[in-house]
């Protein structure tokens, strides 16, 4: 069963998604990471995507959906997927759902829920590893990554203006998309510590996904 992961920026969606994917053997498809890779390319499209991401705006549907479609076409039918960062709008949800149907894939949606105040606090204080992109909250005091020793930096789009733009886009575009999944939606409280949220996620997902 595929998983469609939702959560306001800073909800811990990426971190919880990684733990969930590892526990149940899912492959992660993360549009933010795919687009950041594209943004590093020295091409007109690469530069355009970079400028959109740095402002916190949404990349045009056509670009995103081409990446998703390509991924789905290459996907083995017996590999389960965790979608992180897609869909971000009703339009993307409709396209993704028709791709999932076309490929005969079953899915549920998972929402890691936090309030806007928590999102702002977490995003303005978090750092990421320049090298492996591991995310570190404010209470991690070291200057280097625990996993690879890389330098810790602030993500280019983790400035107050871009954060607010991303949160506004989430409220305006993504919340209505989540509504479309309300019959297959599992909501998990994202306010406690990461370890606690992981525990909550495993508790609800184990009965559904553990063989
Ligand atoms: P994220 O890492 O999920 O916070 O995504 C970083 C940025 O990538 C977003 O602020 C958008 O600019 C872009 N992005 C990621 N996923 C999508 C998507 N599904 N549709 C449009 N833009 C996206």
PDB file of N, CA, C and O and ligand atoms in Angstrom, residues 9 13 30-33 35-36 49 52-61 64-65 68 84-89 92 126 155 157 162 166, ligand 1:
ATOM      1  N   UNK A   9       4.811  22.651   6.552  1.00  0.00           N
ATOM      2  CA  UNK A   9       6.264  22.743   6.627  1.00  0.00           C
ATOM      3  C   UNK A   9       6.681  22.753   8.106  1.00  0.00           C
ATOM      4  O   UNK A   9       6.070  23.463   8.900  1.00  0.00           O
ATOM      5  N   UNK A  13       7.452  15.929   8.592  1.00  0.00           N
ATOM      6  CA  UNK A  13       6.981  15.004   7.547  1.00  0.00           C
ATOM      7  C   UNK A  13       8.141  14.199   6.942  1.00  0.00           C
ATOM      8  O   UNK A  13       8.030  12.989   6.767  1.00  0.00           O
ATOM      9  N   UNK A  30      10.310  12.110  -3.028  1.00  0.00           N
ATOM     10  CA  UNK A  30      10.183  13.429  -2.403  1.00  0.00           C
ATOM     11  C   UNK A  30      10.330  14.507  -3.467  1.00  0.00           C
ATOM     12  O   UNK A  30      11.433  14.728  -3.994  1.00  0.00           O
ATOM     13  N   UNK A  31       9.242  15.188  -3.759  1.00  0.00           N
ATOM     14  CA  UNK A  31       9.313  16.179  -4.855  1.00  0.00           C
ATOM     15  C   UNK A  31      10.267  17.332  -4.544  1.00  0.00           C
ATOM     16  O   UNK A  31      10.954  17.815  -5.430  1.00  0.00           O
ATOM     17  N   UNK A  32      10.325  17.767  -3.254  1.00  0.00           N
ATOM     18  CA  UNK A  32      11.223  18.868  -2.888  1.00  0.00           C
ATOM     19  C   UNK A  32      12.673  18.508  -3.238  1.00  0.00           C
ATOM     20  O   UNK A  32      13.404  19.320  -3.810  1.00  0.00           O
ATOM     21  N   UNK A  33      13.077  17.275  -2.906  1.00  0.00           N
ATOM     22  CA  UNK A  33      14.452  16.837  -3.178  1.00  0.00           C
ATOM     23  C   UNK A  33      14.698  16.734  -4.685  1.00  0.00           C
ATOM     24  O   UNK A  33      15.732  17.149  -5.197  1.00  0.00           O
ATOM     25  N   UNK A  35      13.187  18.397  -7.010  1.00  0.00           N
ATOM     26  CA  UNK A  35      13.218  19.745  -7.598  1.00  0.00           C
ATOM     27  C   UNK A  35      14.488  20.494  -7.212  1.00  0.00           C
ATOM     28  O   UNK A  35      15.029  21.232  -8.022  1.00  0.00           O
ATOM     29  N   UNK A  36      14.970  20.261  -5.981  1.00  0.00           N
ATOM     30  CA  UNK A  36      16.226  20.913  -5.585  1.00  0.00           C
ATOM     31  C   UNK A  36      17.381  20.386  -6.442  1.00  0.00           C
ATOM     32  O   UNK A  36      18.289  21.112  -6.807  1.00  0.00           O
ATOM     33  N   UNK A  49      13.636  27.008 -11.800  1.00  0.00           N
ATOM     34  CA  UNK A  49      13.149  26.239 -10.641  1.00  0.00           C
ATOM     35  C   UNK A  49      13.825  26.748  -9.365  1.00  0.00           C
ATOM     36  O   UNK A  49      13.177  26.910  -8.329  1.00  0.00           O
ATOM     37  N   UNK A  52      12.228  29.951  -8.111  1.00  0.00           N
ATOM     38  CA  UNK A  52      10.889  29.717  -7.527  1.00  0.00           C
ATOM     39  C   UNK A  52      11.020  29.120  -6.130  1.00  0.00           C
ATOM     40  O   UNK A  52      10.373  29.572  -5.182  1.00  0.00           O
ATOM     41  N   UNK A  53      11.872  28.090  -5.987  1.00  0.00           N
ATOM     42  CA  UNK A  53      12.041  27.428  -4.687  1.00  0.00           C
ATOM     43  C   UNK A  53      12.556  28.424  -3.650  1.00  0.00           C
ATOM     44  O   UNK A  53      12.047  28.493  -2.529  1.00  0.00           O
ATOM     45  N   UNK A  54      13.539  29.232  -4.021  1.00  0.00           N
ATOM     46  CA  UNK A  54      14.129  30.172  -3.056  1.00  0.00           C
ATOM     47  C   UNK A  54      13.112  31.200  -2.560  1.00  0.00           C
ATOM     48  O   UNK A  54      13.239  31.734  -1.463  1.00  0.00           O
ATOM     49  N   UNK A  55      12.098  31.472  -3.370  1.00  0.00           N
ATOM     50  CA  UNK A  55      11.063  32.425  -2.926  1.00  0.00           C
ATOM     51  C   UNK A  55       9.971  31.720  -2.104  1.00  0.00           C
ATOM     52  O   UNK A  55       9.092  32.367  -1.572  1.00  0.00           O
ATOM     53  N   UNK A  56       9.984  30.383  -2.097  1.00  0.00           N
ATOM     54  CA  UNK A  56       8.977  29.635  -1.351  1.00  0.00           C
ATOM     55  C   UNK A  56       7.699  29.412  -2.142  1.00  0.00           C
ATOM     56  O   UNK A  56       6.688  28.978  -1.613  1.00  0.00           O
ATOM     57  N   UNK A  57       7.755  29.723  -3.449  1.00  0.00           N
ATOM     58  CA  UNK A  57       6.544  29.544  -4.275  1.00  0.00           C
ATOM     59  C   UNK A  57       6.468  28.109  -4.805  1.00  0.00           C
ATOM     60  O   UNK A  57       7.446  27.369  -4.739  1.00  0.00           O
ATOM     61  N   UNK A  58       5.309  27.753  -5.395  1.00  0.00           N
ATOM     62  CA  UNK A  58       5.166  26.399  -5.948  1.00  0.00           C
ATOM     63  C   UNK A  58       5.690  26.353  -7.382  1.00  0.00           C
ATOM     64  O   UNK A  58       5.432  27.246  -8.181  1.00  0.00           O
ATOM     65  N   UNK A  59       6.436  25.295  -7.686  1.00  0.00           N
ATOM     66  CA  UNK A  59       6.952  25.076  -9.032  1.00  0.00           C
ATOM     67  C   UNK A  59       5.756  24.710  -9.931  1.00  0.00           C
ATOM     68  O   UNK A  59       4.830  24.019  -9.479  1.00  0.00           O
ATOM     69  N   UNK A  60       5.733  25.163 -11.209  1.00  0.00           N
ATOM     70  CA  UNK A  60       4.568  24.879 -12.064  1.00  0.00           C
ATOM     71  C   UNK A  60       4.245  23.383 -12.158  1.00  0.00           C
ATOM     72  O   UNK A  60       5.149  22.545 -12.197  1.00  0.00           O
ATOM     73  N   UNK A  61       2.950  23.117 -12.176  1.00  0.00           N
ATOM     74  CA  UNK A  61       2.462  21.726 -12.222  1.00  0.00           C
ATOM     75  C   UNK A  61       3.114  20.883 -13.288  1.00  0.00           C
ATOM     76  O   UNK A  61       3.419  19.717 -13.078  1.00  0.00           O
ATOM     77  N   UNK A  64       6.453  19.537 -12.244  1.00  0.00           N
ATOM     78  CA  UNK A  64       6.337  18.558 -11.161  1.00  0.00           C
ATOM     79  C   UNK A  64       5.741  17.249 -11.679  1.00  0.00           C
ATOM     80  O   UNK A  64       6.261  16.158 -11.415  1.00  0.00           O
ATOM     81  N   UNK A  65       4.660  17.367 -12.444  1.00  0.00           N
ATOM     82  CA  UNK A  65       3.953  16.162 -12.859  1.00  0.00           C
ATOM     83  C   UNK A  65       4.764  15.334 -13.850  1.00  0.00           C
ATOM     84  O   UNK A  65       4.656  14.123 -13.880  1.00  0.00           O
ATOM     85  N   UNK A  68       6.960  13.246 -11.689  1.00  0.00           N
ATOM     86  CA  UNK A  68       6.188  12.167 -11.044  1.00  0.00           C
ATOM     87  C   UNK A  68       5.853  11.070 -12.053  1.00  0.00           C
ATOM     88  O   UNK A  68       5.995   9.870 -11.768  1.00  0.00           O
ATOM     89  N   UNK A  84       6.185  12.111  -0.621  1.00  0.00           N
ATOM     90  CA  UNK A  84       6.439  13.214   0.310  1.00  0.00           C
ATOM     91  C   UNK A  84       6.513  14.518  -0.484  1.00  0.00           C
ATOM     92  O   UNK A  84       7.387  14.680  -1.325  1.00  0.00           O
ATOM     93  N   UNK A  85       5.558  15.409  -0.229  1.00  0.00           N
ATOM     94  CA  UNK A  85       5.609  16.717  -0.907  1.00  0.00           C
ATOM     95  C   UNK A  85       4.723  16.791  -2.133  1.00  0.00           C
ATOM     96  O   UNK A  85       4.683  17.806  -2.821  1.00  0.00           O
ATOM     97  N   UNK A  86       3.992  15.756  -2.381  1.00  0.00           N
ATOM     98  CA  UNK A  86       3.067  15.714  -3.516  1.00  0.00           C
ATOM     99  C   UNK A  86       1.847  14.902  -3.076  1.00  0.00           C
ATOM    100  O   UNK A  86       2.049  13.854  -2.454  1.00  0.00           O
ATOM    101  N   UNK A  87       0.621  15.323  -3.303  1.00  0.00           N
ATOM    102  CA  UNK A  87       0.225  16.527  -4.006  1.00  0.00           C
ATOM    103  C   UNK A  87       0.242  17.773  -3.114  1.00  0.00           C
ATOM    104  O   UNK A  87       0.028  17.687  -1.924  1.00  0.00           O
ATOM    105  N   UNK A  88       0.445  18.920  -3.762  1.00  0.00           N
ATOM    106  CA  UNK A  88       0.442  20.191  -3.039  1.00  0.00           C
ATOM    107  C   UNK A  88      -0.815  20.994  -3.364  1.00  0.00           C
ATOM    108  O   UNK A  88      -1.010  22.078  -2.837  1.00  0.00           O
ATOM    109  N   UNK A  89      -1.653  20.510  -4.260  1.00  0.00           N
ATOM    110  CA  UNK A  89      -2.862  21.248  -4.655  1.00  0.00           C
ATOM    111  C   UNK A  89      -3.907  20.236  -5.128  1.00  0.00           C
ATOM    112  O   UNK A  89      -3.583  19.066  -5.372  1.00  0.00           O
ATOM    113  N   UNK A  92      -2.929  18.808  -8.512  1.00  0.00           N
ATOM    114  CA  UNK A  92      -1.908  17.756  -8.413  1.00  0.00           C
ATOM    115  C   UNK A  92      -2.509  16.471  -7.838  1.00  0.00           C
ATOM    116  O   UNK A  92      -2.143  15.371  -8.256  1.00  0.00           O
ATOM    117  N   UNK A 126      15.697  25.689  12.435  1.00  0.00           N
ATOM    118  CA  UNK A 126      16.319  24.416  12.033  1.00  0.00           C
ATOM    119  C   UNK A 126      17.527  24.641  11.116  1.00  0.00           C
ATOM    120  O   UNK A 126      17.671  25.677  10.475  1.00  0.00           O
ATOM    121  N   UNK A 155      18.676  26.339   5.288  1.00  0.00           N
ATOM    122  CA  UNK A 155      18.201  26.140   3.915  1.00  0.00           C
ATOM    123  C   UNK A 155      17.860  27.485   3.293  1.00  0.00           C
ATOM    124  O   UNK A 155      17.312  28.353   3.982  1.00  0.00           O
ATOM    125  N   UNK A 157      15.558  28.527   1.512  1.00  0.00           N
ATOM    126  CA  UNK A 157      14.162  28.989   1.607  1.00  0.00           C
ATOM    127  C   UNK A 157      13.644  28.983   3.047  1.00  0.00           C
ATOM    128  O   UNK A 157      12.463  29.135   3.279  1.00  0.00           O
ATOM    129  N   UNK A 162      10.096  33.614   2.893  1.00  0.00           N
ATOM    130  CA  UNK A 162       9.811  32.403   2.111  1.00  0.00           C
ATOM    131  C   UNK A 162       9.012  31.389   2.939  1.00  0.00           C
ATOM    132  O   UNK A 162       8.130  30.704   2.414  1.00  0.00           O
ATOM    133  N   UNK A 166       5.433  29.797   1.945  1.00  0.00           N
ATOM    134  CA  UNK A 166       5.177  28.347   1.881  1.00  0.00           C
ATOM    135  C   UNK A 166       3.991  27.956   2.758  1.00  0.00           C
ATOM    136  O   UNK A 166       3.167  27.135   2.375  1.00  0.00           O
TER     137      UNK A 166
HETATM  138  P1  LIG B   1       9.838  20.856   0.429  1.00  0.00           P
HETATM  139  O1  LIG B   1      11.213  20.290   0.553  1.00  0.00           O
HETATM  140  O2  LIG B   1       8.784  19.789   0.352  1.00  0.00           O
HETATM  141  O3  LIG B   1       9.548  21.895   1.475  1.00  0.00           O
HETATM  142  O4  LIG B   1       9.780  21.606  -0.990  1.00  0.00           O
HETATM  143  C1  LIG B   1      10.647  22.687  -1.259  1.00  0.00           C
HETATM  144  C2  LIG B   1      10.108  23.519  -2.405  1.00  0.00           C
HETATM  145  O5  LIG B   1      10.050  22.712  -3.594  1.00  0.00           O
HETATM  146  C3  LIG B   1       8.713  24.061  -2.234  1.00  0.00           C
HETATM  147  O6  LIG B   1       8.671  25.244  -1.466  1.00  0.00           O
HETATM  148  C4  LIG B   1       8.309  24.293  -3.682  1.00  0.00           C
HETATM  149  O7  LIG B   1       8.933  25.450  -4.195  1.00  0.00           O
HETATM  150  C5  LIG B   1       8.911  23.082  -4.373  1.00  0.00           C
HETATM  151  N1  LIG B   1       7.975  21.927  -4.418  1.00  0.00           N
HETATM  152  C6  LIG B   1       8.101  20.733  -3.757  1.00  0.00           C
HETATM  153  N2  LIG B   1       7.098  19.910  -4.039  1.00  0.00           N
HETATM  154  C7  LIG B   1       6.289  20.590  -4.917  1.00  0.00           C
HETATM  155  C8  LIG B   1       5.062  20.279  -5.572  1.00  0.00           C
HETATM  156  N3  LIG B   1       4.439  19.098  -5.387  1.00  0.00           N
HETATM  157  N4  LIG B   1       4.540  21.225  -6.390  1.00  0.00           N
HETATM  158  C9  LIG B   1       5.132  22.417  -6.588  1.00  0.00           C
HETATM  159  N5  LIG B   1       6.284  22.776  -5.985  1.00  0.00           N
HETATM  160  C10 LIG B   1       6.857  21.877  -5.155  1.00  0.00           C
END
